[in-house]
Tab-separated table of C-alpha atoms in Angstrom:
chain	number	residue	atom	x	y	z
A	1	UNK	CA	-20.925	-9.459	8.812
A	2	UNK	CA	-22.088	-11.972	11.423
A	3	UNK	CA	-19.066	-14.024	12.680
A	4	UNK	CA	-21.195	-15.974	15.221
A	5	UNK	CA	-18.993	-15.256	18.154
A	6	UNK	CA	-19.020	-15.802	21.860
A	7	UNK	CA	-18.046	-12.283	23.147
A	8	UNK	CA	-18.528	-13.150	26.867
A	9	UNK	CA	-17.182	-16.721	27.354
A	10	UNK	CA	-19.165	-18.960	29.680
A	11	UNK	CA	-17.554	-21.648	31.688
A	12	UNK	CA	-16.916	-24.584	29.296
A	13	UNK	CA	-14.803	-27.785	29.125
A	14	UNK	CA	-13.636	-28.229	25.619
A	15	UNK	CA	-11.732	-31.283	24.560
A	16	UNK	CA	-9.505	-29.098	22.389
A	17	UNK	CA	-8.688	-25.299	22.434
A	18	UNK	CA	-7.208	-23.715	19.363
A	19	UNK	CA	-5.513	-20.466	19.761
A	20	UNK	CA	-5.834	-18.348	16.590
A	21	UNK	CA	-8.737	-17.938	14.368
A	22	UNK	CA	-6.733	-17.799	11.048
A	23	UNK	CA	-7.022	-20.361	8.226
A	24	UNK	CA	-5.245	-23.070	10.142
A	25	UNK	CA	-7.291	-22.632	13.343
A	26	UNK	CA	-10.614	-22.265	11.684
A	27	UNK	CA	-10.117	-25.248	9.336
A	28	UNK	CA	-9.057	-27.419	12.182
A	29	UNK	CA	-11.954	-26.136	14.340
A	30	UNK	CA	-14.393	-27.107	11.676
A	31	UNK	CA	-13.023	-30.564	11.135
A	32	UNK	CA	-12.823	-31.401	14.832
A	33	UNK	CA	-16.399	-30.015	15.392
A	34	UNK	CA	-17.547	-32.104	12.416
A	35	UNK	CA	-16.126	-35.215	14.157
A	36	UNK	CA	-17.974	-34.499	17.379
A	37	UNK	CA	-15.131	-32.901	19.330
A	38	UNK	CA	-16.046	-30.110	21.721
A	39	UNK	CA	-13.646	-27.282	20.536
A	40	UNK	CA	-13.119	-23.620	21.287
A	41	UNK	CA	-11.284	-21.367	18.954
A	42	UNK	CA	-9.779	-18.269	20.403
A	43	UNK	CA	-9.554	-15.108	18.250
A	44	UNK	CA	-7.900	-11.959	19.748
A	45	UNK	CA	-9.691	-9.571	17.436
A	46	UNK	CA	-13.253	-8.521	17.649
A	47	UNK	CA	-14.037	-9.914	14.243
A	48	UNK	CA	-12.513	-10.933	10.939
A	49	UNK	CA	-13.024	-7.639	9.229
A	50	UNK	CA	-9.434	-6.446	8.792
A	51	UNK	CA	-6.788	-6.398	6.133
A	52	UNK	CA	-4.904	-9.588	5.581
A	53	UNK	CA	-1.843	-9.984	3.374
A	54	UNK	CA	-2.784	-13.541	2.310
A	55	UNK	CA	-5.907	-13.753	0.283
A	56	UNK	CA	-5.300	-16.590	-2.010
A	57	UNK	CA	-7.217	-19.917	-1.782
A	58	UNK	CA	-5.387	-22.639	-3.651
A	59	UNK	CA	-6.679	-25.610	-5.641
A	60	UNK	CA	-5.668	-27.966	-2.925
A	61	UNK	CA	-7.713	-26.077	-0.355
A	62	UNK	CA	-10.590	-25.965	-2.778
A	63	UNK	CA	-10.297	-29.682	-3.119
A	64	UNK	CA	-10.652	-29.995	0.654
A	65	UNK	CA	-13.826	-28.021	0.539
A	66	UNK	CA	-15.066	-30.210	-2.311
A	67	UNK	CA	-14.362	-33.281	-0.066
A	68	UNK	CA	-16.528	-31.676	2.625
A	69	UNK	CA	-19.307	-30.908	0.130
A	70	UNK	CA	-18.792	-27.138	0.701
A	71	UNK	CA	-17.064	-26.035	-2.629
A	72	UNK	CA	-20.283	-24.762	-4.396
A	73	UNK	CA	-21.380	-22.839	-1.372
A	74	UNK	CA	-17.968	-21.339	-0.820
A	75	UNK	CA	-17.813	-20.093	-4.434
A	76	UNK	CA	-20.956	-18.119	-3.774
A	77	UNK	CA	-18.907	-15.743	-1.682
A	78	UNK	CA	-17.252	-12.768	-3.548
A	79	UNK	CA	-14.083	-13.833	-5.261
A	80	UNK	CA	-11.922	-13.707	-8.375
A	81	UNK	CA	-10.782	-16.747	-10.246
A	82	UNK	CA	-7.283	-17.070	-11.643
A	83	UNK	CA	-6.716	-19.671	-14.279
A	84	UNK	CA	-3.312	-18.468	-15.320
A	85	UNK	CA	-0.461	-16.579	-13.751
A	86	UNK	CA	1.057	-14.077	-16.172
A	87	UNK	CA	3.949	-11.610	-15.901
A	88	UNK	CA	6.137	-9.197	-17.783
A	89	UNK	CA	9.892	-9.288	-18.063
A	90	UNK	CA	11.403	-5.951	-19.228
A	91	UNK	CA	8.082	-5.184	-20.903
A	92	UNK	CA	7.543	-8.637	-22.596
A	93	UNK	CA	4.739	-10.771	-21.485
A	94	UNK	CA	4.955	-14.440	-20.545
A	95	UNK	CA	2.496	-17.005	-18.952
A	96	UNK	CA	4.143	-18.594	-15.913
A	97	UNK	CA	1.531	-20.947	-14.611
A	98	UNK	CA	-1.645	-22.573	-16.019
A	99	UNK	CA	-3.908	-24.190	-13.421
A	100	UNK	CA	-6.376	-25.558	-16.008
A	101	UNK	CA	-4.439	-28.792	-16.386
A	102	UNK	CA	-4.402	-29.604	-12.638
A	103	UNK	CA	-5.980	-32.930	-11.360
A	104	UNK	CA	-8.465	-31.201	-9.052
A	105	UNK	CA	-12.097	-30.401	-9.187
A	106	UNK	CA	-11.391	-26.643	-9.118
A	107	UNK	CA	-8.693	-25.867	-11.627
A	108	UNK	CA	-8.140	-22.237	-10.749
A	109	UNK	CA	-6.842	-20.208	-7.891
A	110	UNK	CA	-9.329	-18.014	-5.901
A	111	UNK	CA	-8.649	-14.611	-4.616
A	112	UNK	CA	-10.971	-13.939	-1.780
A	113	UNK	CA	-10.661	-11.544	1.183
A	114	UNK	CA	-9.480	-13.634	3.991
A	115	UNK	CA	-12.306	-12.471	6.231
A	116	UNK	CA	-14.739	-13.981	3.725
A	117	UNK	CA	-12.909	-17.337	3.895
A	118	UNK	CA	-12.759	-17.227	7.752
A	119	UNK	CA	-16.353	-16.110	8.054
A	120	UNK	CA	-17.490	-19.033	5.728
A	121	UNK	CA	-15.522	-21.534	7.753
A	122	UNK	CA	-17.066	-20.134	11.003
A	123	UNK	CA	-20.621	-20.458	9.555
A	124	UNK	CA	-20.067	-24.042	8.612
A	125	UNK	CA	-18.463	-24.923	11.953
A	126	UNK	CA	-21.248	-23.379	13.938
A	127	UNK	CA	-23.568	-26.004	12.406
A	128	UNK	CA	-22.090	-28.413	14.877
A	129	UNK	CA	-22.974	-28.084	18.510
A	130	UNK	CA	-19.580	-28.678	19.893
A	131	UNK	CA	-17.883	-25.594	18.199
A	132	UNK	CA	-17.374	-22.164	19.931
A	133	UNK	CA	-15.521	-19.186	18.672
A	134	UNK	CA	-14.452	-16.685	21.283
A	135	UNK	CA	-13.672	-13.270	19.996
A	136	UNK	CA	-11.651	-10.620	21.858
A	137	UNK	CA	-9.983	-13.525	23.480
A	138	UNK	CA	-6.158	-13.809	23.240
A	139	UNK	CA	-4.146	-16.750	24.426
A	140	UNK	CA	-1.370	-15.104	26.569
A	141	UNK	CA	0.082	-18.057	28.406
A	142	UNK	CA	0.061	-21.760	29.011
A	143	UNK	CA	-1.348	-23.654	32.045
A	144	UNK	CA	0.652	-26.844	33.077
A	145	UNK	CA	0.275	-29.700	35.481
A	146	UNK	CA	3.169	-32.030	36.281
A	147	UNK	CA	5.006	-30.895	33.181
A	148	UNK	CA	2.025	-31.334	30.743
A	149	UNK	CA	0.230	-28.464	29.188
A	150	UNK	CA	-3.427	-28.701	30.218
A	151	UNK	CA	-4.777	-25.222	29.307
A	152	UNK	CA	-4.311	-21.596	28.312
A	153	UNK	CA	-4.529	-18.290	30.150
A	154	UNK	CA	-7.065	-16.239	28.030
A	155	UNK	CA	-7.214	-12.367	28.076
A	156	UNK	CA	-10.708	-11.322	27.237
A	157	UNK	CA	-12.141	-7.826	26.771
A	158	UNK	CA	-8.984	-6.096	25.770
A	159	UNK	CA	-10.446	-4.663	22.563
A	160	UNK	CA	-14.118	-4.136	23.348
A	161	UNK	CA	-15.104	-0.771	24.721
A	162	UNK	CA	-18.071	-2.280	26.488
A	163	UNK	CA	-16.104	-5.120	28.248
A	164	UNK	CA	-15.230	-3.101	31.401
A	165	UNK	CA	-11.587	-3.800	30.768
A	166	UNK	CA	-9.439	-6.796	30.120
A	167	UNK	CA	-9.372	-9.711	32.487
A	168	UNK	CA	-7.532	-13.106	32.423
A	169	UNK	CA	-9.370	-16.330	32.760
A	170	UNK	CA	-8.113	-19.905	32.677
A	171	UNK	CA	-9.413	-22.467	30.010
A	172	UNK	CA	-8.410	-26.081	30.436
A	173	UNK	CA	-8.509	-28.683	27.646
A	174	UNK	CA	-7.011	-32.102	26.795
A	175	UNK	CA	-5.150	-30.604	23.805
A	176	UNK	CA	-4.023	-27.123	23.135
A	177	UNK	CA	-3.315	-26.172	19.511
A	178	UNK	CA	-1.130	-23.128	18.741
A	179	UNK	CA	-2.262	-21.668	15.434
A	180	UNK	CA	-1.388	-18.125	16.477
A	181	UNK	CA	0.971	-17.190	13.655
A	182	UNK	CA	4.593	-16.638	13.066
A	183	UNK	CA	4.922	-14.647	16.331
A	184	UNK	CA	3.182	-17.425	18.379
A	185	UNK	CA	2.879	-16.538	21.995
A	186	UNK	CA	2.143	-20.104	22.898
A	187	UNK	CA	5.223	-21.363	20.955
A	188	UNK	CA	7.350	-18.927	22.920
A	189	UNK	CA	5.694	-19.809	26.175
A	190	UNK	CA	6.604	-23.439	25.587
A	191	UNK	CA	10.197	-22.558	24.767
A	192	UNK	CA	10.115	-24.760	21.591
A	193	UNK	CA	13.372	-24.258	19.851
A	194	UNK	CA	13.376	-23.156	16.200
A	195	UNK	CA	15.588	-23.050	13.154
A	196	UNK	CA	15.753	-19.611	11.459
A	197	UNK	CA	16.866	-19.359	7.896
A	198	UNK	CA	16.517	-15.550	7.604
A	199	UNK	CA	15.554	-14.038	4.284
A	200	UNK	CA	17.220	-11.562	1.944
A	201	UNK	CA	14.086	-9.795	1.081
A	202	UNK	CA	11.067	-7.771	2.587
A	203	UNK	CA	7.832	-6.900	0.892
A	204	UNK	CA	5.771	-3.693	0.742
A	205	UNK	CA	2.084	-4.142	0.381
A	206	UNK	CA	-0.248	-1.563	-1.104
A	207	UNK	CA	-3.550	-1.047	-2.851
A	208	UNK	CA	-3.903	0.731	-6.225
A	209	UNK	CA	-7.246	1.296	-7.897
A	210	UNK	CA	-8.043	-0.701	-11.082
A	211	UNK	CA	-9.164	1.323	-14.029
A	212	UNK	CA	-10.775	0.352	-17.372
A	213	UNK	CA	-8.048	-0.538	-19.903
A	214	UNK	CA	-5.855	-2.184	-17.178
A	215	UNK	CA	-4.524	-5.639	-17.930
A	216	UNK	CA	-6.683	-8.356	-16.281
A	217	UNK	CA	-4.043	-10.954	-15.495
A	218	UNK	CA	-2.668	-11.587	-11.944
A	219	UNK	CA	1.165	-11.969	-12.034
A	220	UNK	CA	4.497	-10.378	-11.678
A	221	UNK	CA	6.495	-7.651	-13.433
A	222	UNK	CA	10.314	-7.472	-13.567
A	223	UNK	CA	11.899	-4.395	-14.910
A	224	UNK	CA	14.719	-1.879	-14.068
A	225	UNK	CA	15.990	-3.996	-11.255
A	226	UNK	CA	12.633	-4.271	-9.444
A	227	UNK	CA	9.880	-6.797	-8.950
A	228	UNK	CA	6.178	-5.908	-8.471
A	229	UNK	CA	3.500	-8.524	-7.960
A	230	UNK	CA	-0.065	-7.385	-8.895
A	231	UNK	CA	-3.067	-9.379	-7.756
A	232	UNK	CA	-6.346	-8.472	-9.574
A	233	UNK	CA	-9.059	-7.900	-6.875
A	234	UNK	CA	-11.716	-6.752	-9.220
A	235	UNK	CA	-11.905	-3.059	-8.405
A	236	UNK	CA	-8.383	-2.621	-7.148
A	237	UNK	CA	-4.841	-4.144	-7.378
A	238	UNK	CA	-3.211	-5.752	-4.363
A	239	UNK	CA	0.421	-5.109	-4.904
A	240	UNK	CA	3.603	-6.566	-3.450
A	241	UNK	CA	6.757	-4.635	-4.136
A	242	UNK	CA	9.931	-6.750	-3.258
A	243	UNK	CA	12.895	-4.919	-1.681
A	244	UNK	CA	16.101	-6.001	-0.200
A	245	UNK	CA	15.967	-7.021	3.545
A	246	UNK	CA	16.018	-3.776	5.704
A	247	UNK	CA	15.732	-1.606	2.543
A	248	UNK	CA	12.570	0.158	3.607
A	249	UNK	CA	14.262	3.028	5.547
A	250	UNK	CA	16.552	3.833	2.704
A	251	UNK	CA	13.586	3.752	0.141
A	252	UNK	CA	11.571	6.034	2.408
A	253	UNK	CA	14.526	8.489	2.664
A	254	UNK	CA	14.242	9.132	-1.096
A	255	UNK	CA	10.654	10.378	-0.684
A	256	UNK	CA	7.296	8.959	-1.879
A	257	UNK	CA	7.544	10.672	-5.294
A	258	UNK	CA	10.640	8.581	-6.026
A	259	UNK	CA	8.741	5.394	-4.971
A	260	UNK	CA	6.088	6.383	-7.445
A	261	UNK	CA	8.592	6.718	-10.231
A	262	UNK	CA	10.012	3.189	-9.481
A	263	UNK	CA	6.516	1.528	-9.601
A	264	UNK	CA	5.644	3.445	-12.777
A	265	UNK	CA	8.847	2.287	-14.416
A	266	UNK	CA	7.732	-1.327	-13.729
A	267	UNK	CA	4.037	-0.997	-14.517
A	268	UNK	CA	3.557	2.159	-16.597
A	269	UNK	CA	-0.161	1.826	-16.661
A	270	UNK	CA	-0.084	2.722	-12.889
A	271	UNK	CA	1.666	6.047	-13.299
A	272	UNK	CA	-1.051	8.589	-13.306
A	273	UNK	CA	-2.926	7.130	-10.292
A	274	UNK	CA	-0.095	6.714	-7.840
A	275	UNK	CA	-0.182	10.192	-6.298
A	276	UNK	CA	-3.689	9.761	-5.258
A	277	UNK	CA	-3.462	5.965	-4.439
A	278	UNK	CA	-0.300	6.271	-2.457
A	279	UNK	CA	-0.168	9.883	-1.079
A	280	UNK	CA	2.249	9.072	1.738
A	281	UNK	CA	3.998	6.119	3.371
A	282	UNK	CA	1.013	5.341	5.537
A	283	UNK	CA	-0.537	3.726	2.513
A	284	UNK	CA	2.339	1.320	2.206
A	285	UNK	CA	2.627	-1.571	4.671
A	286	UNK	CA	5.905	-3.387	5.421
A	287	UNK	CA	6.023	-7.237	5.585
A	288	UNK	CA	9.275	-8.284	7.149
A	289	UNK	CA	9.943	-11.675	5.712
A	290	UNK	CA	11.106	-14.567	7.917
A	291	UNK	CA	11.562	-18.182	7.162
A	292	UNK	CA	11.781	-20.631	10.052
A	293	UNK	CA	10.699	-23.937	11.349
A	294	UNK	CA	10.277	-25.483	14.756
A	295	UNK	CA	12.628	-28.304	15.674
A	296	UNK	CA	9.767	-29.927	17.508
A	297	UNK	CA	6.214	-29.085	16.733
A	298	UNK	CA	4.898	-30.470	19.951
A	299	UNK	CA	5.267	-31.058	23.646
A	300	UNK	CA	2.853	-32.947	25.918
A	301	UNK	CA	-0.503	-31.263	25.635
A	302	UNK	CA	0.481	-28.752	22.987
A	303	UNK	CA	0.658	-28.898	19.157
A	304	UNK	CA	1.782	-26.058	16.758
A	305	UNK	CA	0.537	-25.908	13.223
A	306	UNK	CA	0.615	-23.414	10.467
A	307	UNK	CA	2.896	-20.298	10.781
A	308	UNK	CA	3.348	-21.111	14.520
A	309	UNK	CA	5.265	-24.172	13.384
A	310	UNK	CA	6.808	-22.842	10.174
A	311	UNK	CA	6.852	-19.350	8.934
A	312	UNK	CA	6.977	-19.295	5.210
A	313	UNK	CA	8.344	-16.876	2.565
A	314	UNK	CA	5.659	-14.995	0.572
A	315	UNK	CA	7.188	-16.612	-2.615
A	316	UNK	CA	4.479	-18.471	-4.381
A	317	UNK	CA	1.890	-17.299	-1.875
A	318	UNK	CA	1.649	-20.768	-0.353
A	319	UNK	CA	1.704	-19.992	3.417
A	320	UNK	CA	-2.122	-20.392	3.643
A	321	UNK	CA	-1.959	-23.594	1.627
A	322	UNK	CA	0.580	-25.124	4.028
A	323	UNK	CA	-1.460	-23.978	7.071
A	324	UNK	CA	-4.753	-25.619	5.756
A	325	UNK	CA	-2.825	-28.870	4.932
A	326	UNK	CA	-1.490	-28.918	8.524
A	327	UNK	CA	-5.024	-28.530	9.764
A	328	UNK	CA	-6.382	-31.358	7.607
A	329	UNK	CA	-3.507	-33.659	8.622
A	330	UNK	CA	-4.003	-32.808	12.398
A	331	UNK	CA	-7.718	-33.661	12.127
A	332	UNK	CA	-7.065	-36.914	10.312
A	333	UNK	CA	-4.673	-37.874	13.033
A	334	UNK	CA	-6.398	-36.615	16.075
A	335	UNK	CA	-10.255	-36.286	15.608
A	336	UNK	CA	-11.265	-39.828	16.484
A	337	UNK	CA	-9.224	-39.939	19.585
A	338	UNK	CA	-10.458	-36.490	20.712
A	339	UNK	CA	-14.004	-37.498	20.008
A	340	UNK	CA	-13.512	-40.767	21.948
A	341	UNK	CA	-12.158	-41.524	25.317
A	342	UNK	CA	-8.455	-41.467	24.612
A	343	UNK	CA	-6.339	-40.488	27.576
A	344	UNK	CA	-4.062	-37.483	27.668
A	345	UNK	CA	-1.103	-39.784	27.399
A	346	UNK	CA	-2.541	-41.470	24.293
A	347	UNK	CA	-3.111	-38.053	22.680
A	348	UNK	CA	0.461	-37.011	23.494
A	349	UNK	CA	1.784	-40.095	21.748
A	350	UNK	CA	0.078	-39.138	18.564
A	351	UNK	CA	1.319	-35.579	18.395
A	352	UNK	CA	4.797	-36.210	16.953
A	353	UNK	CA	3.204	-38.169	14.083
A	354	UNK	CA	1.890	-34.838	12.653
A	355	UNK	CA	5.444	-33.455	12.330
A	356	UNK	CA	6.562	-36.629	10.745
A	357	UNK	CA	3.770	-36.321	8.272
A	358	UNK	CA	4.161	-32.626	7.472
A	359	UNK	CA	7.718	-31.611	8.020
A	360	UNK	CA	8.923	-33.042	4.742
A	361	UNK	CA	6.467	-31.004	2.605
A	362	UNK	CA	7.531	-27.832	4.614
A	363	UNK	CA	11.138	-28.504	4.244
A	364	UNK	CA	10.966	-29.007	0.493
A	365	UNK	CA	8.703	-25.989	0.048
A	366	UNK	CA	10.940	-23.682	2.176
A	367	UNK	CA	13.999	-24.983	0.209
A	368	UNK	CA	12.340	-24.074	-3.038
A	369	UNK	CA	11.342	-20.681	-1.699
A	370	UNK	CA	14.969	-19.943	-0.554
A	371	UNK	CA	16.192	-20.996	-3.996
A	372	UNK	CA	13.883	-18.676	-5.732
A	373	UNK	CA	14.902	-15.916	-3.231
A	374	UNK	CA	18.552	-16.503	-3.781
A	375	UNK	CA	18.712	-17.380	-7.550
A	376	UNK	CA	15.866	-15.307	-8.900
A	377	UNK	CA	14.844	-12.372	-6.700
A	378	UNK	CA	18.273	-11.286	-5.338
A	379	UNK	CA	19.795	-11.140	-8.874
A	380	UNK	CA	16.819	-8.944	-10.063
A	381	UNK	CA	17.153	-6.670	-7.047
A	382	UNK	CA	20.919	-6.456	-7.514
A	383	UNK	CA	20.609	-4.854	-10.830
A	384	UNK	CA	21.203	-1.152	-10.874
A	385	UNK	CA	18.376	1.023	-12.234
A	386	UNK	CA	20.900	2.926	-14.177
A	387	UNK	CA	22.193	-0.283	-15.862
A	388	UNK	CA	18.669	-1.244	-16.691
A	389	UNK	CA	18.006	2.075	-18.205
A	390	UNK	CA	21.157	2.023	-20.278
A	391	UNK	CA	20.116	-1.378	-21.575
A	392	UNK	CA	16.721	-0.222	-22.562
A	393	UNK	CA	17.688	0.159	-26.247
A	394	UNK	CA	18.952	-3.489	-26.241
A	395	UNK	CA	16.551	-5.466	-23.995
A	396	UNK	CA	17.988	-7.877	-21.551
A	397	UNK	CA	17.591	-11.500	-22.751
A	398	UNK	CA	14.762	-13.253	-20.965
A	399	UNK	CA	15.836	-15.929	-18.572
A	400	UNK	CA	15.895	-19.483	-19.991
A	401	UNK	CA	13.256	-20.711	-17.703
A	402	UNK	CA	10.866	-18.090	-18.818
A	403	UNK	CA	11.730	-18.755	-22.472
A	404	UNK	CA	10.922	-22.433	-21.961
A	405	UNK	CA	7.513	-21.579	-20.455
A	406	UNK	CA	6.759	-19.421	-23.494
A	407	UNK	CA	7.875	-22.111	-25.947
A	408	UNK	CA	6.202	-25.173	-24.424
A	409	UNK	CA	2.875	-24.375	-22.836
A	410	UNK	CA	2.592	-27.830	-21.166
A	411	UNK	CA	5.537	-26.848	-18.857
A	412	UNK	CA	3.349	-24.148	-17.248
A	413	UNK	CA	1.533	-27.039	-15.361
A	414	UNK	CA	4.740	-27.563	-13.194
A	415	UNK	CA	4.678	-24.212	-11.492
A	416	UNK	CA	0.924	-24.384	-11.345
A	417	UNK	CA	1.128	-27.694	-9.454
A	418	UNK	CA	3.786	-26.412	-7.194
A	419	UNK	CA	1.865	-23.361	-6.216
A	420	UNK	CA	-1.678	-24.776	-6.521
A	421	UNK	CA	-1.277	-28.225	-4.984
A	422	UNK	CA	2.147	-28.376	-3.310
A	423	UNK	CA	4.003	-31.278	-1.915
A	424	UNK	CA	2.001	-34.193	-0.416
A	425	UNK	CA	-1.530	-32.645	-0.521
A	426	UNK	CA	-3.869	-33.795	2.278
A	427	UNK	CA	-7.341	-35.251	1.927
A	428	UNK	CA	-10.121	-35.340	4.432
A	429	UNK	CA	-10.116	-38.623	6.305
A	430	UNK	CA	-11.504	-37.422	9.708
A	431	UNK	CA	-14.890	-38.765	10.597
A	432	UNK	CA	-18.181	-36.949	10.573
A	433	UNK	CA	-20.222	-37.473	13.810
């Protein structure tokens, strides 16, 4: 896969430097380059070919691609389309969300390896002469002049065996954008205070082969006091097993065979393949869930977007959606000024407007995620397996919300809209040079 990278950065003077080549950074890089802004995106890895936890592309993001005239080309990449989200509750099936009624051009959710998404965005951004992607280039600190951020310290060559070893260089720009994730180095370097809400859950991620005869639907399975989310990836299932916060150590102490038994109790069709698919705990990856938000998303010369500004719960899988929306809103706000002759002070005056635009959708989404964590997930996880087993002859009544979704199909549009479009979706208004 050709990511069109700059492996040995040459001296350059970008108008904007974006730290982080994830969805937020690559979408913003494309939109700014499209507007004629000289922009450098820093990606600390050598390429995009690695496992990501978030591989969902939502209808709101597909709508952005449609507005850019890129949707048809994007859908040529390998992907799976999800028109409905289905699940089981104590063995009984229910449809949770139906995307086919959404007011978007793409009425489905796409499952695509995130490296494919990022590679596509890179290919499109490279069509514009002002775009550069530096790989093996990690932003490790901020440069400042008279109290204003005016650049980044970049560590290059740390991962390439032919680089001769890592070295630090300085890169100056009128605006630095921190899109370097929930453990943002630049956010910490700027000492931007944040509000942490904690989270009562963690998630174990794993791959399980898909076999003929398996159900096709992507969705969730609740049984025996456990929750398992299964994403249909064509030839395998990407699975998320929800556990109590900090419960990984106790779970591992019971052994991998006990873990197999718990998964088989929730999704019996997995039972025979688990010993080979998950031979040990190395095949199971832990995601420690955090939910937080910066009190201020910016300071003079620096703007934070995506997970660097607000770490989301995995509930609903909307983290990428929020990151892309941030990027679109940032480009709408800043592209014309960055492409023109705006002074540093004029750019700084614009930065707080992004937070005013995007903070309310983030707050509403995080509040909904926390409600689901506390009112839905924790009651499920609190049920003892023994109690669930004892009740197997008299199935537990399905929750009223699931019963309503089963009785009135039109209600399935509500969760589809919440997951697929979200609060205050953004539309491309940034110029094209």
